[in-house]
Coordinates of C-alpha atoms in Angstrom, one line a residue:
Chain A
T94 CA -23.5 -54.7 -1.6
M95 CA -21.2 -55.8 -4.3
L96 CA -23.5 -54.1 -6.8
L97 CA -23.7 -50.9 -4.7
S98 CA -19.9 -50.5 -4.3
H99 CA -19.5 -51.2 -8.0
R100 CA -22.0 -48.4 -8.7
S101 CA -20.3 -45.9 -6.5
F102 CA -17.0 -46.8 -8.1
L103 CA -18.5 -46.2 -11.5
S104 CA -20.1 -43.0 -10.5
K105 CA -16.8 -41.7 -9.2
K106 CA -15.2 -42.6 -12.4
I107 CA -17.9 -40.9 -14.6
W108 CA -19.1 -38.3 -12.2
P109 CA -16.1 -37.3 -10.1
I110 CA -16.1 -34.3 -7.7
I111 CA -15.0 -31.4 -9.8
P112 CA -13.5 -28.1 -8.6
T113 CA -15.7 -25.1 -8.9
P114 CA -15.1 -21.4 -8.2
D115 CA -18.2 -21.0 -6.1
S116 CA -16.7 -22.0 -2.7
K117 CA -14.3 -19.1 -2.8
F118 CA -17.0 -16.5 -2.8
Q119 CA -19.1 -17.6 0.2
G120 CA -21.5 -15.0 1.4
L121 CA -21.0 -12.7 -1.5
F122 CA -24.5 -13.1 -2.8
T123 CA -26.3 -14.5 0.2
V124 CA -25.0 -12.1 2.9
Y125 CA -23.7 -9.1 1.0
G126 CA -26.1 -9.0 -1.9
G127 CA -23.4 -8.9 -4.6
N128 CA -21.6 -5.9 -3.1
F129 CA -18.1 -7.0 -3.8
Q130 CA -16.3 -4.3 -1.9
E131 CA -18.3 -4.8 1.3
W132 CA -17.8 -8.6 1.1
L133 CA -14.1 -8.2 0.5
G134 CA -13.7 -5.9 3.5
H135 CA -15.6 -8.2 5.8
T136 CA -14.0 -11.5 4.8
N137 CA -10.5 -10.0 5.4
G138 CA -11.1 -8.6 8.8
G139 CA -11.3 -5.1 7.4
L140 CA -9.3 -3.6 4.6
W141 CA -7.0 -0.6 4.8
V142 CA -9.2 2.3 4.0
T143 CA -6.8 5.3 4.0
P144 CA -5.3 5.9 0.6
A145 CA -1.5 5.8 0.2
L146 CA 0.6 8.3 2.1
L147 CA -0.5 11.7 0.9
Y148 CA 2.4 14.0 0.8
S149 CA 1.7 17.6 1.4
E150 CA 3.3 19.2 -1.5
E151 CA 6.3 21.1 -0.4
R152 CA 6.7 24.4 -2.2
P153 CA 10.4 25.0 -2.7
A154 CA 11.3 28.2 -1.0
P155 CA 13.0 30.9 -3.2
L156 CA 16.6 31.3 -2.2
E157 CA 19.4 33.7 -2.6
V158 CA 23.0 33.3 -1.5
L159 CA 24.0 36.7 -0.4
S160 CA 27.7 36.5 -1.4
E161 CA 26.7 35.4 -4.9
L162 CA 24.6 38.5 -5.4
I163 CA 25.8 41.7 -7.0
P164 CA 25.7 44.1 -4.1
R165 CA 22.9 46.6 -4.5
P166 CA 22.6 49.6 -2.2
S167 CA 19.0 48.8 -1.3
L168 CA 19.9 45.4 0.1
P169 CA 20.0 45.0 3.9
S170 CA 23.5 43.6 4.6
Chain B
V208 CA 25.5 6.2 -17.3
H209 CA 24.1 6.5 -20.8
R210 CA 20.8 8.4 -20.8
E211 CA 19.9 8.6 -24.5
S212 CA 18.3 5.3 -23.8
P213 CA 14.7 4.4 -24.5
E214 CA 14.3 6.2 -27.8
T215 CA 17.3 4.8 -29.5
R216 CA 16.8 2.4 -32.4
V217 CA 15.9 -1.1 -31.3
S218 CA 18.5 -2.7 -33.6
A219 CA 21.2 -1.0 -31.6
S220 CA 19.9 -1.9 -28.2
V221 CA 21.5 -4.7 -26.2
L222 CA 19.9 -4.2 -22.8
R223 CA 16.2 -4.8 -22.6
L224 CA 14.4 -3.8 -19.4
H225 CA 11.0 -5.4 -19.1
L226 CA 8.2 -3.7 -17.1
Y227 CA 4.9 -5.3 -16.0
H228 CA 3.2 -2.1 -16.9
S229 CA 1.9 -0.6 -20.1
S230 CA 1.2 2.9 -21.1
N231 CA -1.3 1.9 -23.7
E232 CA -4.2 -0.5 -23.1
G233 CA -4.0 -4.0 -24.5
A234 CA -0.3 -4.4 -24.2
E235 CA 0.8 -6.5 -21.2
C236 CA 4.4 -5.2 -20.9
T237 CA 6.6 -2.3 -21.8
V238 CA 10.3 -2.7 -22.7
L239 CA 12.9 0.0 -22.2
T240 CA 15.9 -0.6 -24.4
Y241 CA 19.5 0.6 -24.1
P242 CA 22.5 0.8 -26.4
P243 CA 25.8 -0.8 -25.5
G244 CA 27.4 0.8 -22.4
D245 CA 27.7 0.5 -18.6
Y246 CA 24.5 0.6 -16.5
V247 CA 24.1 0.5 -12.7
A248 CA 21.1 -1.6 -11.6
E249 CA 19.9 1.1 -9.2
E250 CA 19.9 3.7 -12.0
L251 CA 17.9 1.4 -14.3
C252 CA 15.4 0.8 -11.4
M253 CA 14.9 4.5 -11.0
E254 CA 14.2 4.9 -14.8
A255 CA 11.8 2.0 -14.7
A256 CA 10.1 3.3 -11.7
T257 CA 9.7 6.7 -13.3
A258 CA 8.2 5.1 -16.4
C259 CA 5.6 3.3 -14.2
S260 CA 4.8 6.3 -11.9
I261 CA 6.4 4.6 -8.9
S262 CA 7.7 7.2 -6.4
P263 CA 11.1 7.0 -4.6
L264 CA 9.3 5.9 -1.4
Y265 CA 8.2 2.6 -3.0
C266 CA 11.2 2.0 -5.2
S267 CA 13.0 0.3 -2.4
L268 CA 10.6 -2.6 -2.8
F269 CA 11.9 -3.3 -6.4
A270 CA 15.0 -4.9 -7.9
L271 CA 16.1 -6.3 -11.3
Y272 CA 15.7 -10.0 -12.1
R273 CA 16.9 -12.3 -14.8
Q274 CA 14.5 -15.1 -15.6
R275 CA 17.1 -17.2 -17.5
D276 CA 18.9 -18.2 -14.3
A277 CA 16.4 -16.9 -11.8
L278 CA 18.9 -14.4 -10.5
W279 CA 18.3 -11.1 -8.7
F280 CA 20.8 -8.3 -9.1
S281 CA 22.1 -6.2 -6.3
P282 CA 21.5 -2.4 -6.7
N283 CA 25.1 -1.7 -7.3
H284 CA 25.5 -4.3 -10.0
M285 CA 27.0 -2.9 -13.1
F286 CA 25.8 -4.2 -16.5
Q287 CA 28.7 -3.9 -18.9
L288 CA 27.4 -4.5 -22.4
D289 CA 29.2 -4.2 -25.7
Q290 CA 27.8 -4.8 -29.3
S291 CA 28.2 -8.6 -29.0
T292 CA 26.3 -9.1 -25.7
S293 CA 22.7 -8.7 -24.8
E294 CA 20.7 -8.9 -21.6
D295 CA 17.0 -9.2 -20.7
V296 CA 16.1 -8.1 -17.2
F297 CA 12.8 -7.6 -15.5
F298 CA 11.9 -4.8 -13.1
R299 CA 10.1 -6.7 -10.3
I300 CA 8.8 -6.2 -6.8
R301 CA 11.3 -8.2 -4.7
Y302 CA 10.4 -7.2 -1.1
Y303 CA 6.9 -8.1 -0.1
F304 CA 5.0 -7.6 3.2
P305 CA 2.1 -10.0 3.8
S306 CA -1.2 -8.5 5.0
W307 CA -0.3 -5.0 3.6
Y308 CA -3.9 -4.7 2.5
S309 CA -5.4 -5.5 5.9
G310 CA -7.0 -3.0 8.3
G311 CA -7.1 -5.5 11.1
T312 CA -4.7 -5.9 14.1
S313 CA -2.2 -8.1 12.2
R314 CA -1.3 -5.9 9.3
A315 CA 1.9 -4.5 7.8
Y316 CA 2.2 -0.8 7.6
R317 CA 4.7 2.1 7.4
Y318 CA 5.3 4.0 10.6
G319 CA 3.7 7.4 11.0
V320 CA 4.7 10.5 12.8
T321 CA 2.1 9.8 15.4
R322 CA -0.1 6.9 16.2
G323 CA -3.0 6.9 13.8
S324 CA -0.9 8.4 11.0
E325 CA 0.6 5.1 9.8
S326 CA 0.5 4.7 6.0
P327 CA 0.1 1.7 3.7
V328 CA 3.1 -0.4 2.5
L329 CA 2.0 0.1 -1.1
D330 CA 0.1 2.7 -3.0
D331 CA -2.2 2.0 -5.9
F332 CA 0.5 2.3 -8.6
V333 CA 2.6 -0.4 -6.8
M334 CA -0.5 -2.6 -6.2
L335 CA -1.4 -2.5 -9.9
Y336 CA 2.2 -3.4 -10.8
L337 CA 2.2 -6.3 -8.3
F338 CA -1.0 -7.5 -9.9
S339 CA 0.6 -7.7 -13.4
Q340 CA 3.7 -9.3 -12.0
W341 CA 1.9 -12.0 -10.0
R342 CA -0.6 -12.6 -12.7
N343 CA 2.3 -13.3 -15.0
D344 CA 3.9 -15.7 -12.5
F345 CA 0.6 -17.5 -11.9
I346 CA -0.4 -18.0 -15.6
N347 CA 3.0 -19.0 -16.7
G348 CA 3.5 -21.4 -13.9
L349 CA 6.5 -19.6 -12.4
V350 CA 5.2 -20.4 -9.0
K351 CA 4.4 -24.1 -8.5
I352 CA 0.9 -24.4 -7.1
S353 CA -0.4 -27.5 -5.3
D354 CA -2.8 -29.7 -7.3
S355 CA -5.1 -30.3 -4.3
H356 CA -8.9 -29.8 -4.8
E357 CA -8.7 -26.8 -2.5
A358 CA -6.0 -25.1 -4.6
Q359 CA -7.8 -25.9 -7.8
E360 CA -10.9 -24.2 -6.6
E361 CA -8.8 -21.2 -5.6
C362 CA -7.3 -21.1 -9.1
L363 CA -10.8 -21.2 -10.6
G364 CA -11.8 -18.3 -8.3
L365 CA -8.8 -16.3 -9.5
A366 CA -9.8 -17.0 -13.1
V367 CA -13.3 -15.7 -12.3
L368 CA -11.8 -12.5 -10.9
D369 CA -9.4 -12.1 -13.8
M370 CA -12.0 -12.7 -16.5
T371 CA -14.4 -10.2 -14.9
R372 CA -11.5 -7.7 -14.6
T373 CA -10.7 -8.2 -18.2
A374 CA -14.3 -7.5 -19.1
K375 CA -14.4 -4.3 -17.1
E376 CA -11.3 -3.0 -18.6
R377 CA -12.5 -3.7 -22.1
H378 CA -16.1 -2.5 -21.4
L379 CA -17.5 -5.9 -22.2
S380 CA -19.7 -8.3 -20.3
P381 CA -17.9 -11.2 -18.6
L382 CA -19.9 -13.6 -20.8
D383 CA -18.6 -11.9 -23.9
V384 CA -15.0 -12.6 -22.7
Y385 CA -16.0 -16.1 -21.8
H386 CA -17.3 -16.7 -25.3
T387 CA -14.2 -15.3 -27.0
T388 CA -11.4 -16.4 -24.6
S389 CA -11.1 -19.9 -23.1
Y390 CA -11.4 -19.8 -19.3
K391 CA -8.4 -22.1 -19.2
S392 CA -6.2 -19.2 -20.4
F393 CA -6.8 -17.6 -17.0
L394 CA -5.4 -20.7 -15.2
P395 CA -1.8 -21.8 -14.5
K396 CA -0.4 -23.9 -17.4
D397 CA -0.1 -27.0 -15.2
M398 CA -3.8 -26.9 -14.3
R399 CA -4.7 -26.3 -17.9
A400 CA -2.9 -29.6 -18.7
Q401 CA -4.7 -31.4 -15.9
I402 CA -8.1 -30.3 -17.1
Q403 CA -7.1 -31.3 -20.6
N404 CA -6.4 -34.8 -19.3
C405 CA -9.8 -35.2 -17.9
N406 CA -12.5 -37.1 -19.9
F407 CA -14.9 -35.2 -22.1
L408 CA -17.7 -35.2 -19.6
T409 CA -15.7 -33.9 -16.7
R410 CA -14.2 -31.1 -18.8
K411 CA -17.7 -30.2 -19.9
R412 CA -18.9 -30.2 -16.3
I413 CA -16.1 -27.9 -15.1
R414 CA -16.6 -25.5 -18.0
F415 CA -20.4 -25.5 -17.3
R416 CA -20.0 -24.7 -13.6
F417 CA -17.4 -22.0 -14.4
K418 CA -19.7 -20.4 -16.9
R419 CA -22.7 -20.5 -14.6
F420 CA -20.7 -18.8 -11.9
I421 CA -19.3 -16.2 -14.2
Q422 CA -22.9 -15.4 -15.1
Q423 CA -23.8 -15.0 -11.5
F424 CA -20.7 -13.1 -10.7
S425 CA -21.3 -10.6 -13.4
Q426 CA -24.3 -9.3 -11.3
C427 CA -21.8 -8.1 -8.7
R428 CA -21.2 -4.5 -8.1
T429 CA -17.4 -4.1 -8.3
T430 CA -14.5 -2.3 -9.9
A431 CA -11.4 -3.5 -11.7
R432 CA -9.3 -2.2 -8.8
D433 CA -11.1 -4.2 -6.2
L434 CA -11.0 -7.3 -8.4
K435 CA -7.2 -6.9 -8.6
L436 CA -6.9 -6.4 -4.9
K437 CA -8.9 -9.6 -4.2
Y438 CA -6.7 -11.4 -6.7
L439 CA -3.6 -10.4 -4.8
I440 CA -5.1 -11.3 -1.4
S441 CA -6.1 -14.8 -2.7
M442 CA -2.7 -15.3 -4.2
E443 CA -0.9 -14.4 -1.0
S444 CA -2.8 -17.2 0.8
L445 CA -2.5 -19.6 -2.1
D446 CA 1.2 -20.0 -2.1
K447 CA 4.0 -18.3 -0.2
G448 CA 6.2 -19.0 -3.2
F449 CA 5.0 -15.7 -4.6
Y450 CA 7.0 -13.8 -2.0
T451 CA 9.5 -16.3 -0.6
E452 CA 13.0 -16.8 -2.1
T453 CA 14.9 -20.0 -1.7
F454 CA 18.7 -20.6 -1.9
K455 CA 20.7 -23.8 -1.8
V456 CA 23.7 -23.6 0.5
Q457 CA 26.2 -25.7 2.5
E458 CA 26.3 -25.0 6.2
L459 CA 29.3 -26.1 8.2
S460 CA 27.5 -28.2 10.8
H461 CA 24.4 -29.3 8.8
G462 CA 25.5 -30.0 5.3
P463 CA 23.3 -29.1 2.4
L464 CA 20.4 -26.8 3.4
V465 CA 17.7 -24.8 1.7
L466 CA 17.3 -21.3 2.9
L467 CA 13.9 -19.6 2.7
V468 CA 13.7 -15.8 3.0
A469 CA 10.5 -13.8 3.5
A470 CA 9.6 -10.5 5.2
D471 CA 7.7 -11.9 8.2
T472 CA 9.8 -14.9 8.9
G473 CA 13.3 -13.7 8.2
V474 CA 15.8 -16.4 7.2
Q475 CA 14.6 -19.9 7.8
W476 CA 16.1 -23.2 6.7
C477 CA 15.3 -26.8 6.2
Q478 CA 17.3 -29.8 5.2
E479 CA 17.4 -30.3 1.5
K480 CA 16.6 -34.0 1.4
L481 CA 13.5 -33.3 3.5
K482 CA 12.4 -30.2 1.6
D483 CA 9.0 -31.4 0.4
S484 CA 8.1 -33.3 3.6
E485 CA 6.3 -31.6 6.4
Q486 CA 9.5 -30.9 8.4
E487 CA 9.3 -27.8 10.5
L488 CA 11.3 -24.8 9.3
Q489 CA 13.9 -23.6 11.6
T490 CA 14.6 -19.9 12.0
L491 CA 18.2 -19.0 11.3
C492 CA 17.9 -15.2 12.0
D493 CA 15.6 -12.3 11.6
F494 CA 16.7 -9.1 9.9
P495 CA 17.0 -6.9 13.0
D496 CA 19.3 -9.5 14.6
I497 CA 22.0 -8.9 12.0
T498 CA 24.9 -6.5 12.5
D499 CA 26.8 -7.0 9.3
I500 CA 27.5 -9.4 6.5
S501 CA 30.7 -10.3 4.7
I502 CA 31.5 -12.3 1.6
K503 CA 34.7 -14.2 1.0
L504 CA 36.1 -16.8 -1.3
A505 CA 35.6 -20.3 0.0
S506 CA 39.0 -21.8 0.9
K507 CA 38.2 -25.2 -0.4
E508 CA 40.3 -26.4 -3.3
G509 CA 38.5 -27.3 -6.4
A510 CA 35.4 -25.1 -5.8
V511 CA 36.9 -22.0 -7.2
E512 CA 33.5 -20.3 -7.7
S513 CA 32.0 -20.8 -4.3
R514 CA 31.7 -18.0 -1.7
V515 CA 31.2 -18.0 2.1
V516 CA 28.7 -15.5 3.4
T517 CA 29.2 -14.7 7.1
I518 CA 26.3 -13.2 8.9
N519 CA 27.3 -11.5 12.2
K520 CA 24.5 -11.2 14.7
Q521 CA 23.8 -9.0 17.7
D522 CA 24.3 -11.9 20.1
G523 CA 27.9 -12.2 19.0
K524 CA 27.3 -15.4 17.1
N525 CA 27.7 -15.8 13.4
L526 CA 26.5 -18.0 10.6
E527 CA 28.6 -19.2 7.8
L528 CA 26.8 -20.2 4.6
E529 CA 28.5 -21.4 1.5
F530 CA 27.0 -20.5 -1.9
L531 CA 28.0 -22.2 -5.1
T532 CA 28.6 -19.0 -7.1
L533 CA 29.3 -15.3 -6.4
P534 CA 26.1 -14.1 -8.2
E535 CA 24.0 -16.4 -5.9
A536 CA 25.8 -15.1 -2.8
L537 CA 25.3 -11.4 -3.9
S538 CA 21.6 -12.1 -4.7
F539 CA 21.1 -13.5 -1.2
V540 CA 23.0 -10.8 0.6
S541 CA 21.2 -8.0 -1.3
L542 CA 17.9 -9.6 -0.3
I543 CA 18.8 -9.5 3.4
D544 CA 20.3 -6.1 3.1
G545 CA 17.2 -4.7 1.4
Y546 CA 14.9 -6.3 4.1
Y547 CA 17.1 -4.9 6.8
R548 CA 16.6 -1.4 5.4
L549 CA 12.9 -1.8 5.2
T550 CA 12.4 -3.3 8.6
T551 CA 15.2 -2.0 10.8
D552 CA 17.3 0.9 9.6
A553 CA 16.5 2.8 6.4
H554 CA 19.9 4.5 6.3
H555 CA 22.3 1.6 6.8
Y556 CA 23.8 -1.1 4.7
L557 CA 25.0 -4.5 6.0
C558 CA 27.6 -5.3 3.4
K559 CA 29.4 -2.9 1.1
E560 CA 29.6 -5.4 -1.7
V561 CA 25.8 -4.9 -2.3
A562 CA 25.3 -1.3 -1.0
P563 CA 23.1 0.8 -3.3
P564 CA 25.2 3.7 -4.6
R565 CA 22.6 6.3 -3.9
L566 CA 22.3 5.1 -0.3
V567 CA 26.1 5.3 0.1
E568 CA 25.9 8.9 -1.2
V569 CA 23.0 9.7 1.2
V570 CA 24.7 8.1 4.2
T571 CA 28.0 10.0 3.7
S572 CA 26.2 13.3 3.3
H573 CA 24.0 12.7 6.5
C574 CA 21.0 12.9 4.2
Y575 CA 17.6 11.3 4.9
G576 CA 16.0 9.0 2.4
P577 CA 12.6 10.1 0.8
I578 CA 10.9 10.8 4.1
S579 CA 7.8 13.0 4.0
M580 CA 7.8 16.7 4.8
E581 CA 5.8 15.9 8.0
F582 CA 8.7 13.6 9.3
A583 CA 11.3 16.3 8.5
I584 CA 9.3 18.9 10.4
H585 CA 8.6 16.6 13.3
R586 CA 12.3 15.8 13.6
L587 CA 13.3 19.4 13.6
Q588 CA 10.6 20.1 16.3
K589 CA 12.1 17.4 18.4
C590 CA 15.5 19.1 18.1
G591 CA 13.9 22.3 19.4
N592 CA 13.6 24.1 16.0
K593 CA 16.9 25.8 16.8
R594 CA 18.2 28.5 14.5
G595 CA 20.7 27.2 11.9
L596 CA 19.5 23.6 12.2
Y597 CA 18.6 21.8 9.0
I598 CA 17.6 18.4 7.6
L599 CA 18.8 17.2 4.2
R600 CA 16.5 14.7 2.6
R601 CA 15.7 13.1 -0.7
S602 CA 12.5 14.2 -2.4
P603 CA 9.6 11.7 -1.9
K604 CA 8.5 12.4 -5.5
D605 CA 11.5 13.0 -7.7
F606 CA 14.6 10.7 -7.8
N607 CA 16.9 13.7 -8.7
K608 CA 15.7 16.2 -6.2
Y609 CA 16.7 16.8 -2.6
F610 CA 15.4 19.3 0.0
L611 CA 17.0 21.3 2.8
T612 CA 14.3 21.7 5.4
F613 CA 14.9 24.3 8.2
P614 CA 13.0 26.3 10.7
V615 CA 12.8 30.1 10.4
E616 CA 11.2 32.6 12.7
V617 CA 8.6 34.8 11.0
C618 CA 6.9 37.4 13.2
G619 CA 7.7 35.4 16.3
A620 CA 6.3 32.1 15.0
V621 CA 8.3 29.2 13.7
E622 CA 7.8 28.2 10.0
H623 CA 9.6 25.6 8.0
K624 CA 11.1 26.2 4.6
H625 CA 12.2 23.7 2.0
C626 CA 15.0 24.6 -0.4
Q627 CA 15.5 22.4 -3.3
I628 CA 18.7 20.8 -4.6
T629 CA 18.7 19.3 -8.0
R630 CA 21.0 16.6 -9.3
S631 CA 21.7 16.9 -13.0
A632 CA 22.0 13.9 -15.4
S633 CA 25.8 14.2 -15.1
G634 CA 25.6 14.0 -11.3
E635 CA 26.2 17.7 -10.5
F636 CA 24.3 19.3 -7.6
N637 CA 22.8 22.7 -7.6
L638 CA 21.0 24.5 -4.8
S639 CA 18.1 26.2 -6.5
G640 CA 18.7 29.9 -6.5
A641 CA 22.4 29.6 -6.2
K642 CA 24.8 29.9 -9.0
R643 CA 27.5 27.2 -8.5
N644 CA 27.4 23.5 -9.2
F645 CA 29.1 20.8 -7.1
S646 CA 30.1 17.3 -7.7
S647 CA 28.7 16.0 -4.4
L648 CA 26.1 16.9 -1.8
Q649 CA 28.9 17.2 0.8
E650 CA 30.8 19.8 -1.2
L651 CA 27.6 21.8 -1.8
L652 CA 26.8 21.9 1.9
S653 CA 30.3 22.6 3.1
C654 CA 30.3 25.6 0.8
Y655 CA 26.9 27.0 1.8
Q656 CA 27.2 26.3 5.5
K657 CA 29.7 29.2 5.5
E658 CA 27.3 31.5 3.6
T659 CA 24.4 33.6 4.6
V660 CA 21.3 33.0 2.5
R661 CA 18.0 34.7 2.2
S662 CA 14.6 33.4 1.3
D663 CA 11.9 36.0 0.8
T664 CA 12.8 38.4 3.6
V665 CA 14.3 35.9 6.0
V666 CA 18.1 35.8 6.3
F667 CA 19.7 32.7 7.8
Q668 CA 22.5 30.1 7.7
F669 CA 22.5 26.3 7.4
S670 CA 24.9 25.7 10.2
R671 CA 24.1 22.4 11.9
C672 CA 22.9 19.3 10.2
C673 CA 20.3 17.1 11.9
P674 CA 21.4 13.6 10.6
P675 CA 19.2 10.5 10.5
K676 CA 19.4 8.5 13.8
A677 CA 20.2 4.9 13.8
K678 CA 17.1 2.7 13.5
E679 CA 14.9 5.8 13.5
K680 CA 11.2 5.1 12.8
S681 CA 9.8 6.8 9.7
C682 CA 7.6 6.1 6.7
L683 CA 10.6 4.4 5.2
L684 CA 10.3 1.5 7.7
M685 CA 7.7 -1.2 7.8
C686 CA 6.1 -2.7 10.8
R687 CA 5.5 -6.3 9.8
S688 CA 2.1 -8.1 10.2
N689 CA 3.4 -10.6 12.8
K690 CA 4.9 -7.8 14.9
S691 CA 2.1 -5.2 14.7
S692 CA 0.2 -6.4 17.7
E693 CA 2.7 -4.4 19.7
V694 CA 1.9 -0.8 20.2
P695 CA 3.6 1.2 17.4
P696 CA 6.1 3.4 19.2
S697 CA 6.0 7.0 18.2
P698 CA 9.2 8.1 16.6
S699 CA 11.4 10.3 18.7

């Protein structure tokens, strides 16, 4: 047993557990076949799909202030 | 405000405004430069936003930040710069709503006119800006990230996303990027140092596993936008330091405290000496609980600089917090004030010492912020579309435009018209089509309210203003992710 624990100590020293990126992408290839968007949507309980607030473009209305106009006979008062 | 800004010679510029945005590919950052003069933070934010295609609706998420002393400026802060001074500030997203990307039940969103017409907290321009900002904070170690195995794997995952994104943007394969740029340059500098300290074999193993995964990941069908989105989602869960601000204060009954402020949790505190332990955070108050805030000089002798911030709450109680300096107190108060406007009342300020000048202008003229046309029409409908009624509002697209929206009757049916008011660089207001200029919106309105105007063939008057209601729900207000299980009330 001495020998065994010595070996596991050594292996930890030489062969420690290393961090890898794989674990952060679980299911991407196995479940979603590499479709990133689909995987992303499912792993986050659905993503917001509608685009940002779409403003209907307001067309500024033409405007005349009647008192600022030079009176013309054809104008309705 | 001096406006001959960005094109003036660099040698004469004393104010540099850094943007996490670039107009040409390759560059990471753009800098707007200004000659000596006086500049209001809010005006600088509007110029920065315009340069980054960020519309007025989203500009309220941003503020100016100085990295040197980690200080945020209130919107009314005046930078006074002469030849001998210089200042470097960053245009940054300060107000952040977790789960803004989510389509699930606990998500943050902007209120809509009706249920089902809610809109996202951010648009793509803001999202891309946030990506550049957070990436910068991550790589340069501005946010301390835990060195646990779990966090390290998350960091490597982020590096995979970022390397692939870089490849997409440069039309290369991820392996090409891997071979020309060390994968470690996509990691926080602390983690780079940790890997550097490992023995040769371990370093080689980490690099090998990374490379193998990059190879596999390059088979993915994806876009640079989705990679950036995932990057942000991962970062939000990695560390709340990306969107939580902390302040050191003295509280009368508790002694030294650390305050933590974030959108979902409001103002929380913990005792300074227990900061890094697992002590539970106590909630001090949430934004909607606040009625007003005041700042006064601390009465203690010796501490000339320190300021007491008093937060008055709806329950009649108040909180007294002592900050070491005035700039820190103003930074804190402008944070609370900004979140109050984004969560509770878009047309109100809690403390006049930090009130944004454009907001003060809007409030005194009974003008709405940059609400959408749909909201304006909806509100007029709620008021019965009466003749003479109008809404004054800021343009959702242009910082220097306003609209007068009003109902008119054309052939027996109600229509809505939108007359435009422009604000010149010198701060003069003009109603498009009219001849006179005015020094304020109020003066303009009080003049034309007495006049008869005509649009096409319709003759009418702007006689009665429909002002914003206190705490009115509109696209200017956010429903937070921890509150959104409640049914969104329809605005009335």
